Coordinates of C-alpha atoms in Angstrom, one line a residue:
M1103 CA 61.4 64.6 -40.8
E1104 CA 60.4 67.5 -38.9
E1105 CA 58.3 64.9 -37.0
R1106 CA 61.0 63.0 -35.9
I1107 CA 63.4 65.6 -35.1
G1108 CA 60.7 66.9 -32.4
E1109 CA 60.2 63.2 -31.2
L1110 CA 63.8 62.7 -30.7
W1111 CA 64.2 66.4 -29.1
H1112 CA 61.0 65.3 -26.6
R1113 CA 62.5 62.4 -25.8
L1114 CA 65.5 64.0 -24.9
I1115 CA 64.3 66.8 -22.7
T1116 CA 62.2 64.5 -21.0
R1117 CA 65.2 62.2 -19.9
L1118 CA 66.8 65.4 -18.7
A1119 CA 64.4 66.9 -17.0
Q1120 CA 63.2 63.5 -15.1
D1121 CA 63.8 63.8 -11.4
R1122 CA 62.4 60.1 -10.6
Y1123 CA 64.3 56.5 -10.7
P1124 CA 62.0 53.8 -12.1
E1125 CA 64.8 51.6 -11.9
A1126 CA 64.0 51.6 -7.8
A1127 CA 60.4 52.1 -8.0
V1128 CA 58.3 50.3 -5.4
R1129 CA 54.6 49.7 -6.4
L1130 CA 51.8 49.5 -4.1
S1131 CA 50.2 46.5 -5.3
E1132 CA 53.4 44.8 -4.0
L1133 CA 53.0 46.0 -0.6
N1134 CA 48.9 46.2 -0.7
Q1135 CA 48.5 43.7 1.8
T1136 CA 51.5 43.9 4.3
L1137 CA 50.3 47.9 4.4
G1138 CA 47.0 47.2 5.1
I1139 CA 48.1 44.9 8.1
L1140 CA 50.6 47.2 9.4
F1141 CA 47.9 50.2 9.2
R1142 CA 45.7 48.5 11.4
A1143 CA 48.6 47.2 13.6
F1144 CA 49.1 51.0 13.9
G1145 CA 45.8 51.6 15.2
G1146 CA 44.1 52.6 11.9
D1147 CA 40.6 52.0 10.8
G1148 CA 40.2 48.8 10.1
G1149 CA 37.1 49.6 8.2
L1150 CA 39.5 51.4 5.7
R1151 CA 40.9 49.8 2.5
V1152 CA 44.6 50.4 0.8
E1153 CA 43.9 51.7 -2.7
A1154 CA 46.1 53.3 -4.9
A1155 CA 45.9 57.6 -4.9
G1156 CA 45.5 59.2 -8.3
A1157 CA 48.0 62.1 -9.2
S1158 CA 46.9 65.6 -8.5
E1159 CA 48.7 69.0 -10.0
H1160 CA 50.4 70.5 -7.4
H1161 CA 51.3 74.3 -9.0
A1162 CA 55.0 74.7 -7.6
R1163 CA 57.5 76.5 -9.5
R1164 CA 59.1 73.8 -11.9
G1165 CA 62.9 74.1 -13.3
L1166 CA 63.8 75.5 -16.7
L1167 CA 63.8 71.5 -18.0
Q1168 CA 61.0 70.6 -16.3
R1169 CA 58.9 73.7 -17.8
I1170 CA 60.5 73.0 -21.4
A1171 CA 59.7 69.4 -21.1
G1172 CA 56.2 70.3 -19.4
S1173 CA 56.7 67.4 -17.3
A1174 CA 56.5 67.4 -13.2
T1175 CA 52.9 69.0 -13.2
R1176 CA 51.4 66.2 -11.0
I1177 CA 52.1 64.3 -8.5
E1178 CA 50.7 61.0 -6.1
L1179 CA 50.1 61.9 -2.5
A1180 CA 48.7 59.7 0.3
W1181 CA 45.3 60.8 2.1
R1182 CA 42.8 59.5 3.3
D1183 CA 39.0 59.4 3.7
E1184 CA 35.9 57.4 4.8
Q1185 CA 36.1 55.1 2.4
A1186 CA 40.1 53.7 1.9
L1187 CA 43.5 55.3 2.5
R1188 CA 45.0 55.8 -0.7
L1189 CA 48.7 55.8 -1.3
P1190 CA 50.5 56.3 -4.4
E1191 CA 50.2 53.7 -7.2
V1192 CA 54.2 53.9 -7.1
I1193 CA 56.8 55.4 -5.5
D1194 CA 60.4 56.1 -7.1
L1195 CA 61.2 58.9 -5.6
F1196 CA 64.7 58.2 -4.3
P1197 CA 67.6 56.4 -5.9
R1198 CA 67.1 53.2 -3.3
A1199 CA 63.9 50.7 -3.4
S1200 CA 64.5 50.3 0.4
L1201 CA 63.8 54.1 0.4
N1202 CA 60.9 54.0 -1.6
R1203 CA 59.5 51.1 0.3
D1204 CA 59.9 53.0 4.4
L1205 CA 58.2 56.1 2.3
Y1206 CA 54.8 53.3 1.9
F1207 CA 55.4 52.4 5.6
W1208 CA 55.5 56.2 7.0
L1209 CA 52.8 56.8 5.2
A1210 CA 50.8 54.3 6.6
A1211 CA 52.0 55.2 10.3
L1212 CA 50.8 58.7 9.5
A1213 CA 47.8 58.0 8.2
A1214 CA 47.0 56.0 11.2
C1215 CA 47.6 58.7 13.7
D1216 CA 45.1 61.1 11.7
P1217 CA 42.4 61.8 13.6
G1218 CA 40.3 63.4 11.3
G1219 CA 39.9 67.5 11.7
H1220 CA 40.5 70.6 9.7
L1221 CA 44.0 71.5 11.0
P1222 CA 46.1 73.6 8.1
W1223 CA 48.3 71.4 5.7
L1224 CA 51.6 72.3 7.9
A1225 CA 49.8 72.0 11.4
K1226 CA 48.4 68.8 11.2
N1227 CA 51.3 66.9 9.5
Q1228 CA 53.4 67.9 12.2
Q1229 CA 50.8 67.1 14.8
L1230 CA 50.8 63.4 12.5
S1231 CA 54.3 63.3 12.1
R1232 CA 54.9 64.0 15.9
L1233 CA 52.1 61.3 17.1
A1234 CA 54.0 59.0 14.5
L1235 CA 57.3 59.5 16.3
E1236 CA 56.7 59.2 19.6
R1237 CA 53.7 56.3 19.4
Y1238 CA 56.1 54.2 17.1
P1239 CA 60.0 54.6 18.3
G1240 CA 60.8 51.9 15.5
M1241 CA 60.0 54.5 12.7
R1242 CA 62.4 57.2 13.8
A1243 CA 65.1 55.6 12.0
R1244 CA 63.3 55.1 8.8
Y1245 CA 61.6 58.7 8.8
R1246 CA 65.4 60.4 9.1
R1247 CA 67.0 58.4 6.2
L1248 CA 63.6 60.2 4.2
C1249 CA 64.0 63.3 5.5
E1250 CA 67.8 63.1 4.5
A1251 CA 67.2 61.9 0.9
H1252 CA 64.2 64.1 0.4
L1253 CA 65.8 67.5 1.7
A1254 CA 68.7 66.8 -0.7
Q1255 CA 66.1 66.8 -3.6
R1256 CA 64.0 70.1 -2.6
P1257 CA 64.9 73.3 -4.2
D1258 CA 67.7 75.6 -2.7
P1259 CA 66.1 78.3 -1.0
A1260 CA 69.4 80.4 -1.6
A1261 CA 68.0 80.3 -5.5
L1262 CA 64.5 81.2 -4.3
R1263 CA 62.3 84.4 -4.1
A1264 CA 62.5 85.8 -0.7
D1265 CA 58.8 84.9 -0.1
E1266 CA 59.4 81.5 -1.6
A1267 CA 62.9 80.8 0.4
A1268 CA 61.1 81.5 3.5
Q1269 CA 58.4 78.9 2.6
E1270 CA 60.9 76.7 1.8
Q1271 CA 62.7 77.3 5.1
A1272 CA 59.9 76.8 7.3
I1273 CA 59.1 73.3 5.5
R1274 CA 62.8 71.9 6.0
R1275 CA 62.3 73.2 9.6
A1276 CA 59.1 71.6 10.2
L1277 CA 60.4 68.3 8.7
G1278 CA 63.7 68.2 11.0
D1279 CA 61.6 69.2 14.0
P1280 CA 58.0 68.8 13.5
G1281 CA 56.1 70.6 15.5
A1282 CA 58.6 73.6 15.3
V1283 CA 56.8 76.0 12.8
A1284 CA 53.6 77.2 13.8
Q1285 CA 52.5 79.0 10.2
L1286 CA 53.5 78.3 6.8
P1287 CA 54.7 81.9 5.6
V1288 CA 53.0 83.4 2.7
A1289 CA 54.6 83.6 -1.1
S1290 CA 53.7 83.8 -5.1
H1291 CA 54.0 79.8 -5.6
A1292 CA 52.7 77.3 -3.7
P1293 CA 55.6 75.2 -2.2
W1294 CA 57.1 72.4 -3.8
P1295 CA 55.4 69.0 -2.6
V1296 CA 56.6 66.9 0.4
P1297 CA 55.7 63.1 -0.2
L1298 CA 56.2 62.5 3.4
W1299 CA 52.8 64.1 4.6
L1300 CA 49.5 64.0 3.4
H1301 CA 47.7 65.4 0.5
P1302 CA 47.0 69.7 1.4
S1303 CA 44.0 69.2 0.0
P1304 CA 42.7 66.0 -0.9
P1305 CA 40.7 65.1 -4.3
G1306 CA 36.8 64.6 -3.7
L1307 CA 33.3 65.1 -4.9
A1308 CA 31.8 68.6 -4.1
P1309 CA 28.1 68.3 -3.4
G1310 CA 25.8 69.2 -6.5
G1311 CA 22.9 68.1 -8.1
A1312 CA 24.8 66.2 -10.8
G1313 CA 25.1 63.2 -9.4
R1314 CA 21.7 62.3 -8.7
D1315 CA 20.0 59.5 -10.9
Q1316 CA 18.5 60.6 -14.0
E1317 CA 14.8 60.0 -13.9
N1318 CA 15.0 58.9 -17.4
E1319 CA 17.9 56.4 -17.5
S1320 CA 17.6 53.1 -20.2
G1321 CA 19.2 50.1 -19.6
G1322 CA 22.4 49.0 -21.6
D1323 CA 25.9 47.6 -21.6
S1324 CA 28.2 48.3 -18.6
Q1325 CA 31.4 47.8 -18.2
A1326 CA 33.3 48.8 -14.7
V1327 CA 37.4 50.0 -15.0
K1328 CA 39.2 48.1 -12.7
D1329 CA 42.7 50.0 -12.9
G1330 CA 43.4 50.7 -8.8
R1331 CA 43.8 54.0 -9.2
S1332 CA 41.6 56.7 -7.7
R1333 CA 40.4 59.6 -10.1
R1334 CA 39.8 63.3 -8.8
G1335 CA 36.2 63.9 -10.0
E1336 CA 34.3 67.2 -10.3
R1337 CA 30.5 68.2 -11.0
K1338 CA 29.7 70.5 -13.4
E1339 CA 26.6 71.8 -15.2
M1340 CA 25.5 70.6 -18.6
G1341 CA 25.4 73.1 -21.3
D1342 CA 22.6 74.6 -22.8
A1343 CA 21.2 72.2 -25.8
D1344 CA 19.5 74.9 -27.6
G1345 CA 21.9 77.4 -27.4
G1346 CA 24.7 76.0 -29.1
L1347 CA 27.2 77.4 -31.8
I1348 CA 29.4 74.6 -33.7
T1349 CA 32.4 76.0 -35.2
I1350 CA 34.3 72.9 -35.8
R1351 CA 33.7 69.9 -37.5
M1352 CA 33.0 67.1 -35.0
E1353 CA 34.9 64.4 -37.2
N1354 CA 38.2 66.1 -36.6
I1355 CA 38.2 65.9 -33.0
L1356 CA 40.4 63.0 -32.2
S1357 CA 41.1 62.8 -28.5
W1358 CA 39.2 62.7 -25.5
G1359 CA 39.8 65.8 -22.8
E1360 CA 38.1 67.2 -19.8
F1361 CA 34.5 68.4 -19.7
A1362 CA 33.6 71.7 -21.5
K1363 CA 30.4 73.4 -21.1
V1364 CA 29.0 73.0 -24.8
D1365 CA 26.3 71.5 -26.6
R1366 CA 27.1 68.1 -27.8
G1367 CA 24.3 65.5 -28.0
A1368 CA 24.9 62.3 -27.0
E1369 CA 25.4 59.3 -29.5
E1370 CA 23.6 56.3 -29.1
N1371 CA 26.6 54.4 -31.0
E1372 CA 29.6 55.3 -28.5
D1373 CA 32.0 52.4 -28.2
L1374 CA 31.8 51.2 -24.8
D1375 CA 35.3 49.8 -24.9
Q1376 CA 36.7 53.1 -26.6
A1377 CA 34.6 54.9 -23.4
K1378 CA 36.5 52.5 -20.9
E1379 CA 39.9 53.4 -22.6
A1380 CA 39.3 57.0 -22.5
A1381 CA 38.3 56.7 -18.5
E1382 CA 41.2 55.2 -17.9
Q1383 CA 43.3 57.8 -19.4
L1384 CA 42.0 60.6 -17.9
E1385 CA 43.0 62.5 -14.6
Q1386 CA 39.8 63.8 -13.8
F1387 CA 35.7 62.9 -14.3
S1388 CA 33.3 65.7 -14.6
V1389 CA 29.3 64.6 -13.5
T1390 CA 26.9 66.0 -14.9
R1391 CA 23.2 65.7 -15.8
D1392 CA 22.0 66.0 -19.7
G1393 CA 18.5 64.6 -19.2
E1394 CA 19.0 62.1 -21.9
S1395 CA 19.3 58.6 -22.2
V1396 CA 22.2 56.5 -24.0
A1397 CA 22.2 53.1 -24.7
S1398 CA 25.7 52.5 -23.4
K1399 CA 26.7 53.6 -19.8
L1400 CA 29.0 52.6 -16.7
K1401 CA 26.4 52.0 -14.5
F1402 CA 22.8 51.2 -14.6
D1403 CA 19.7 50.8 -12.2
L1404 CA 17.5 48.0 -12.5
D1405 CA 13.6 46.9 -12.4
L1406 CA 12.2 44.7 -10.8
P1407 CA 10.4 41.9 -12.7
S1408 CA 6.6 41.8 -13.2
E1409 CA 4.7 39.8 -10.2
S1410 CA 3.6 37.2 -12.6
C1411 CA 7.3 36.6 -13.6
D1412 CA 8.9 37.1 -10.1
D1413 CA 9.0 34.5 -7.3
E1414 CA 6.0 33.8 -4.9
I1415 CA 5.7 36.1 -2.1
L1416 CA 6.0 34.1 0.9
Q1417 CA 5.8 36.9 3.4
E1418 CA 5.1 40.3 2.7
G1419 CA 7.8 41.8 5.2
M1420 CA 9.7 42.0 8.2
L1421 CA 10.9 45.6 9.3
L1422 CA 14.5 45.2 10.6
P1423 CA 16.8 47.9 11.8
E1424 CA 20.3 49.1 10.3
W1425 CA 23.0 50.5 11.7
D1426 CA 24.5 54.0 10.9
W1427 CA 28.1 54.4 11.4
K1428 CA 28.6 57.8 11.0
R1429 CA 25.8 58.8 13.7
Q1430 CA 26.5 55.6 15.5
L1431 CA 23.0 55.0 15.7
M1432 CA 20.5 51.8 15.0
Q1433 CA 17.7 53.1 12.8
P1434 CA 14.5 50.7 13.7
D1435 CA 12.4 49.5 11.2
H1436 CA 14.6 50.6 8.3
C1437 CA 14.8 47.7 6.0
R1438 CA 12.1 45.6 4.6
V1439 CA 12.5 42.0 4.1
M1440 CA 10.2 40.1 1.7
M1441 CA 10.1 36.2 2.0
L1442 CA 9.7 34.5 -1.5
Q1443 CA 10.1 30.9 -3.0
A1444 CA 10.4 29.8 -6.8
R1445 CA 7.3 29.7 -8.3
D1446 CA 8.6 27.2 -11.1
A1447 CA 10.9 24.9 -9.6
P1448 CA 9.3 21.3 -10.4
A1449 CA 11.1 18.4 -8.3
M1450 CA 14.0 16.9 -9.3
D1451 CA 16.6 14.3 -9.2
L1452 CA 20.2 15.7 -8.3
P1453 CA 22.1 16.3 -11.5
L1454 CA 24.3 13.5 -13.2
H1455 CA 27.4 15.3 -12.9
L1456 CA 27.3 15.8 -9.3
K1457 CA 26.1 12.2 -8.1
K1458 CA 29.7 10.5 -8.1
T1459 CA 30.8 13.3 -5.6
A1460 CA 27.7 13.5 -3.3
K1461 CA 27.9 9.5 -2.8
Q1462 CA 31.8 10.2 -1.8
L1463 CA 30.6 12.9 0.8
R1464 CA 27.6 11.3 2.1
A1465 CA 29.7 8.5 3.0
Q1466 CA 32.3 11.1 4.6
F1467 CA 29.5 12.2 6.5
Q1468 CA 27.7 9.6 7.7
Q1469 CA 31.0 9.2 9.9
L1470 CA 29.9 12.0 11.8
M1471 CA 26.7 10.7 12.9
P1472 CA 26.7 10.0 16.7
A1473 CA 27.1 6.2 17.5
R1474 CA 24.1 4.4 18.9
V1475 CA 24.1 4.9 23.1
W1476 CA 22.4 3.1 25.8
R1477 CA 19.4 5.3 27.4
H1478 CA 19.3 4.2 31.0
G1479 CA 16.1 4.6 33.1
Q1480 CA 13.7 4.4 30.1
A1481 CA 10.0 3.7 31.0
D1482 CA 9.8 1.3 28.0
G1483 CA 13.1 -0.1 25.9
S1484 CA 14.5 -3.3 24.3
E1485 CA 15.8 -4.7 27.9
I1486 CA 15.3 -4.4 31.2
D1487 CA 18.3 -1.9 32.8
L1488 CA 19.7 -3.8 35.6
E1489 CA 21.1 -1.0 38.1
A1490 CA 17.8 0.9 37.9
Y1491 CA 15.8 -2.6 38.9
L1492 CA 18.7 -3.3 41.8
R1493 CA 17.9 0.1 43.4
F1494 CA 14.0 -0.2 43.1
S1495 CA 14.5 -4.1 44.7
A1496 CA 17.0 -2.7 47.6
E1497 CA 14.0 0.2 48.2
R1498 CA 11.2 -2.1 48.4
E1499 CA 13.2 -4.7 50.3
S1500 CA 13.9 -1.7 53.1
G1501 CA 10.6 -0.9 53.6
H1502 CA 10.6 2.5 51.3
Q1503 CA 8.0 2.9 48.9
A1504 CA 9.7 3.0 45.2
A1505 CA 8.1 3.8 42.3
A1506 CA 8.5 1.0 39.3
D1507 CA 9.0 3.3 36.4
N1508 CA 11.9 3.6 34.5
L1509 CA 13.3 0.3 34.8
Y1510 CA 13.9 -0.2 31.3
R1511 CA 17.3 1.1 29.1
D1512 CA 17.2 1.1 25.1
L1513 CA 19.9 1.6 22.3
R1514 CA 19.0 4.1 20.3
T1515 CA 20.9 7.1 18.0
G1516 CA 22.5 10.1 19.3
A1517 CA 21.7 13.1 17.9
R1518 CA 23.9 16.0 17.4
D1519 CA 22.2 19.3 19.2
L1520 CA 23.4 21.5 16.8
S1521 CA 21.2 23.8 13.5
C1522 CA 23.1 25.6 10.5
L1523 CA 21.4 28.3 8.1
L1524 CA 23.3 28.5 4.7
L1525 CA 22.7 32.2 3.5
A1526 CA 24.1 32.4 0.1
D1527 CA 24.2 35.5 -2.1
L1528 CA 22.3 35.4 -5.2
S1529 CA 23.3 39.0 -6.4
L1530 CA 23.8 40.6 -9.9
S1531 CA 27.1 39.8 -9.8
T1532 CA 26.8 36.1 -9.6
D1533 CA 26.0 36.3 -13.3
S1534 CA 29.2 36.9 -14.2
W1535 CA 31.7 33.8 -15.8
I1536 CA 34.1 32.2 -14.2
D1537 CA 35.4 30.1 -17.3
N1538 CA 33.9 29.5 -20.8
H1539 CA 31.6 26.8 -18.8
H1540 CA 30.5 28.1 -15.9
R1541 CA 29.1 31.3 -14.2
V1542 CA 29.3 32.1 -10.4
I1543 CA 25.7 31.2 -9.7
D1544 CA 26.3 27.5 -11.6
V1545 CA 29.1 27.2 -8.6
I1546 CA 26.6 28.3 -6.0
R1547 CA 24.0 26.1 -7.1
D1548 CA 26.5 23.1 -7.1
S1549 CA 27.6 24.0 -3.9
L1550 CA 23.8 24.0 -2.3
Y1551 CA 23.4 20.2 -4.3
L1552 CA 26.3 18.7 -2.1
F1553 CA 25.7 20.9 0.9
A1554 CA 22.0 19.4 1.4
E1555 CA 22.9 15.9 0.6
S1556 CA 26.2 15.9 2.9
L1557 CA 24.2 17.2 5.6
S1558 CA 20.9 14.9 5.5
A1559 CA 23.4 11.8 6.0
T1560 CA 24.3 13.5 9.7
G1561 CA 20.5 14.1 10.5
D1562 CA 21.8 17.8 11.3
R1563 CA 18.8 20.4 11.1
F1564 CA 19.8 22.9 8.0
G1565 CA 17.9 25.3 6.6
L1566 CA 18.8 27.2 2.8
Y1567 CA 18.4 30.5 2.3
G1568 CA 19.6 33.0 -0.7
F1569 CA 19.3 37.0 -0.8
S1570 CA 19.3 39.9 -2.9
S1571 CA 18.3 43.3 -2.5
R1572 CA 17.4 46.8 -4.4
K1573 CA 18.0 49.3 -1.7
R1574 CA 16.4 49.0 1.9
D1575 CA 12.6 48.1 0.6
P1576 CA 12.9 45.0 -0.3
V1577 CA 15.1 42.9 0.9
R1578 CA 14.5 39.5 -0.9
L1579 CA 15.1 36.4 0.9
H1580 CA 14.6 33.4 -0.9
R1581 CA 13.6 30.3 1.0
I1582 CA 15.1 27.0 -0.6
K1583 CA 14.3 24.7 2.3
R1584 CA 13.2 25.2 5.9
F1585 CA 14.4 23.9 8.6
D1586 CA 11.5 21.5 9.7
E1587 CA 11.1 20.7 6.2
P1588 CA 12.9 17.3 4.8
Y1589 CA 15.7 17.2 1.9
S1590 CA 13.6 16.1 -1.1
A1591 CA 13.2 16.1 -5.1
R1592 CA 11.3 19.7 -4.3
S1593 CA 14.3 20.8 -2.1
R1594 CA 16.2 20.1 -4.9
G1595 CA 13.8 21.9 -7.9
R1596 CA 14.1 24.9 -5.5
I1597 CA 18.1 25.0 -5.6
D1598 CA 18.0 24.3 -9.6
A1599 CA 15.8 27.3 -10.1
I1600 CA 18.1 30.0 -7.9
K1601 CA 19.1 32.9 -10.2
P1602 CA 21.0 36.1 -10.1
G1603 CA 19.2 38.8 -8.4
Y1604 CA 20.2 42.5 -7.9
Y1605 CA 22.3 43.9 -4.9
T1606 CA 24.0 42.8 -1.8
R1607 CA 22.3 44.3 1.6
M1608 CA 24.0 41.9 3.9
G1609 CA 23.2 43.3 7.1
A1610 CA 19.6 43.0 6.7
A1611 CA 20.1 39.0 5.3
I1612 CA 22.3 38.3 8.3
R1613 CA 19.9 39.8 10.9
Y1614 CA 17.0 37.7 9.3
A1615 CA 19.1 34.7 9.6
Q1616 CA 19.7 35.3 13.0
H1617 CA 16.1 35.6 13.9
A1618 CA 15.3 32.1 12.2
L1619 CA 18.1 30.6 14.0
N1620 CA 17.0 31.8 17.2
Q1621 CA 13.8 30.2 16.9
Q1622 CA 16.0 26.7 16.3
P1623 CA 16.1 24.8 19.7
A1624 CA 19.7 23.7 19.2
Q1625 CA 22.5 24.3 22.0
R1626 CA 24.9 25.1 18.6
R1627 CA 24.0 27.4 15.8
L1628 CA 25.6 28.0 12.9
L1629 CA 25.1 30.7 10.0
L1630 CA 27.3 30.0 7.0
L1631 CA 27.3 33.0 4.4
L1632 CA 28.2 32.2 0.9
S1633 CA 29.6 34.8 -1.2
D1634 CA 31.2 36.6 -3.7
G1635 CA 31.7 40.0 -2.9
K1636 CA 31.4 43.1 -0.4
P1637 CA 28.0 44.3 0.5
N1638 CA 27.1 46.6 -1.9
D1639 CA 23.5 48.4 -2.8
L1640 CA 22.1 51.0 -5.0
D1641 CA 22.0 54.1 -2.5
K1642 CA 24.7 54.6 0.3
Y1643 CA 25.0 51.1 1.2
E1644 CA 28.1 51.0 -1.1
G1645 CA 31.3 51.5 0.4
R1646 CA 31.8 52.2 4.3
Y1647 CA 28.1 52.2 4.9
G1648 CA 27.8 48.9 4.0
V1649 CA 30.9 47.3 5.4
E1650 CA 29.9 48.5 8.9
D1651 CA 26.4 47.9 9.0
T1652 CA 27.4 44.2 8.0
R1653 CA 30.0 44.0 10.9
Q1654 CA 27.5 45.2 13.2
A1655 CA 25.1 42.7 12.3
I1656 CA 27.5 40.0 12.6
R1657 CA 28.9 41.5 16.2
E1658 CA 24.4 40.8 17.0
A1659 CA 25.0 37.2 15.8
R1660 CA 27.9 36.6 17.7
G1661 CA 26.3 38.3 21.3
S1662 CA 23.2 36.1 20.5
G1663 CA 25.2 32.7 20.6
I1664 CA 25.4 32.1 17.1
Q1665 CA 28.6 31.4 15.2
P1666 CA 29.2 33.1 12.1
F1667 CA 31.3 32.1 9.7
C1668 CA 31.6 33.8 5.5
V1669 CA 33.2 31.7 2.5
T1670 CA 33.9 33.5 -0.3
I1671 CA 35.4 33.2 -3.8
D1672 CA 36.2 36.8 -4.2
E1673 CA 40.0 37.4 -4.9
K1674 CA 40.1 40.2 -2.7
G1675 CA 38.4 39.0 0.3
N1676 CA 41.6 39.3 2.4
D1677 CA 41.0 42.8 2.4
Y1678 CA 38.1 43.1 4.2
L1679 CA 36.7 39.8 5.7
P1680 CA 38.9 39.8 8.7
Y1681 CA 37.6 43.4 9.5
L1682 CA 34.0 41.8 9.1
F1683 CA 34.4 38.4 10.6
G1684 CA 37.6 38.0 12.9
S1685 CA 40.7 36.2 11.1
G1686 CA 39.3 33.4 11.8
G1687 CA 35.9 33.7 10.7
Y1688 CA 36.2 33.1 6.8
V1689 CA 37.8 31.5 4.1
V1690 CA 38.7 32.3 0.6
I1691 CA 38.3 30.2 -1.9
H1692 CA 40.7 31.0 -4.7
K1693 CA 39.5 28.3 -7.0
P1694 CA 35.5 29.0 -7.5
Q1695 CA 35.3 25.6 -9.1
E1696 CA 36.6 23.6 -6.1
L1697 CA 33.4 25.8 -3.9
P1698 CA 31.1 22.6 -4.3
R1699 CA 33.5 19.9 -2.7
K1700 CA 35.0 22.2 -0.2
L1701 CA 31.7 23.6 1.3
P1702 CA 30.4 20.4 3.0
L1703 CA 34.1 19.9 4.2
L1704 CA 34.2 23.3 5.6
Y1705 CA 31.0 22.1 7.4
A1706 CA 32.5 19.1 8.9
R1707 CA 35.7 21.0 10.3
L1708 CA 33.5 23.8 11.7
T1709 CA 31.0 21.0 13.7
R1710 CA 33.6 18.6 14.8
E1711 CA 33.4 18.6 18.7

């Protein structure tokens, strides 16, 4: 009975203390793509993705009901860092959905004006607000409505202590007239948060030793937490493993909580699903180093296979540069590309389930073959070139000496002056399942089969390569078919032998493909990149660094006359591919099962003259 009464009391007091409007809530997921486009249109950094921000404690003075209910201690505020623009996952601050939606738009405009730097919170947000209103006059009416609605919700200065009232008055003046307040008065409590401004101290990991990889890491299962939220992290020192005193029974602890520096050994039988559920509930992650390994963890390193089991090494390595976007310089000889070829790849026929589709595609692609044309002025041919012979006779009759060469013509098949290199992502993610019967690698394999079958019908020169990486040395390039090699049963055997590799250092692979294409004498050169995700690797290549290096490699390829084009099955491809390849330089295949048939047709569209 007491529990029931307590539950009812908690519901009542929480409802009375609530200062949100869930019925008018607007979610970031509804506007994610629109906000990304708007942020870039406002001049924001195109390399930043849009993500949900985690909630932070604000330490401001709360009302009586909120203190009794224990609510309103945290708030989601916007901020941006080197990787992403982070916006509240849900905005339900105002009673009208249109105002909540306008707040998303205003925050995107505000963040687009942020040049970085370390100004104080009040000065910085006034400066950004003034810039946004000057650059985007269309936002003025929205900002005015948002200010009026927010000021009506802020604490009444008359009900506050003198120091807090002065602080609140300064914030109100700064909201109404950005730039009018030089300094925030000091008060005993932090001011009430301003959701129209960027975060005063964005969460981030502090430098320290806890983030280093442990030398004795083991393998094990892994599972990613993909709820779209950003969480605050901190680094902690692990407790002394020898000096612990246990004063409670561990089986009585039925909940997960933030880190405490106590001696607690790692358990080998921890449930990964339970760990994931706990991770979704925790606000803050503490990262420490205990010197022990466990069977299950959220991320694991990979070791290369032994040489006897690995593919055959054809070329020990080519050194290639890599772009460092933070320092804005090219690092020479930074990556080593190793060329490999499948060791066990016997010649084979086309798989039965693809033969019907391959036959249809070959018939379609034969229409792309140039028609037979007459070649005039040949030294030898099927018949006399009358025009050349008449010129020769006229010159001889007029007394001029004329050569009797090139008096024939011949009917020959034309050739398209075109070379294409297909570069397939063979990273670890291709081992994931699309449905109950197919993995990503299976779809890529079928795509390579049908692509090669189709192009062999046109006579176009093409090469097939795959790639994966494990840090910058080595980046593994798998040769499936050379440009000067005819498509054959041996080529099909190497296609059949492809398998998931490691990570995706895309910039180095693109630079090698550029080098290979530049060796081809064709007038037109096409680089097709087949991928299932973003650039990433175990080192700093994860995130913005990898995206910027890949973008730089694509720009280099375009500068050398190569046409790069990306085909991806990544559902989030529209978030980052426009920044990498441009709006017309990629396509997202939403149903991966359709990739094998669509890939050759995309090639036909790209190469149609």
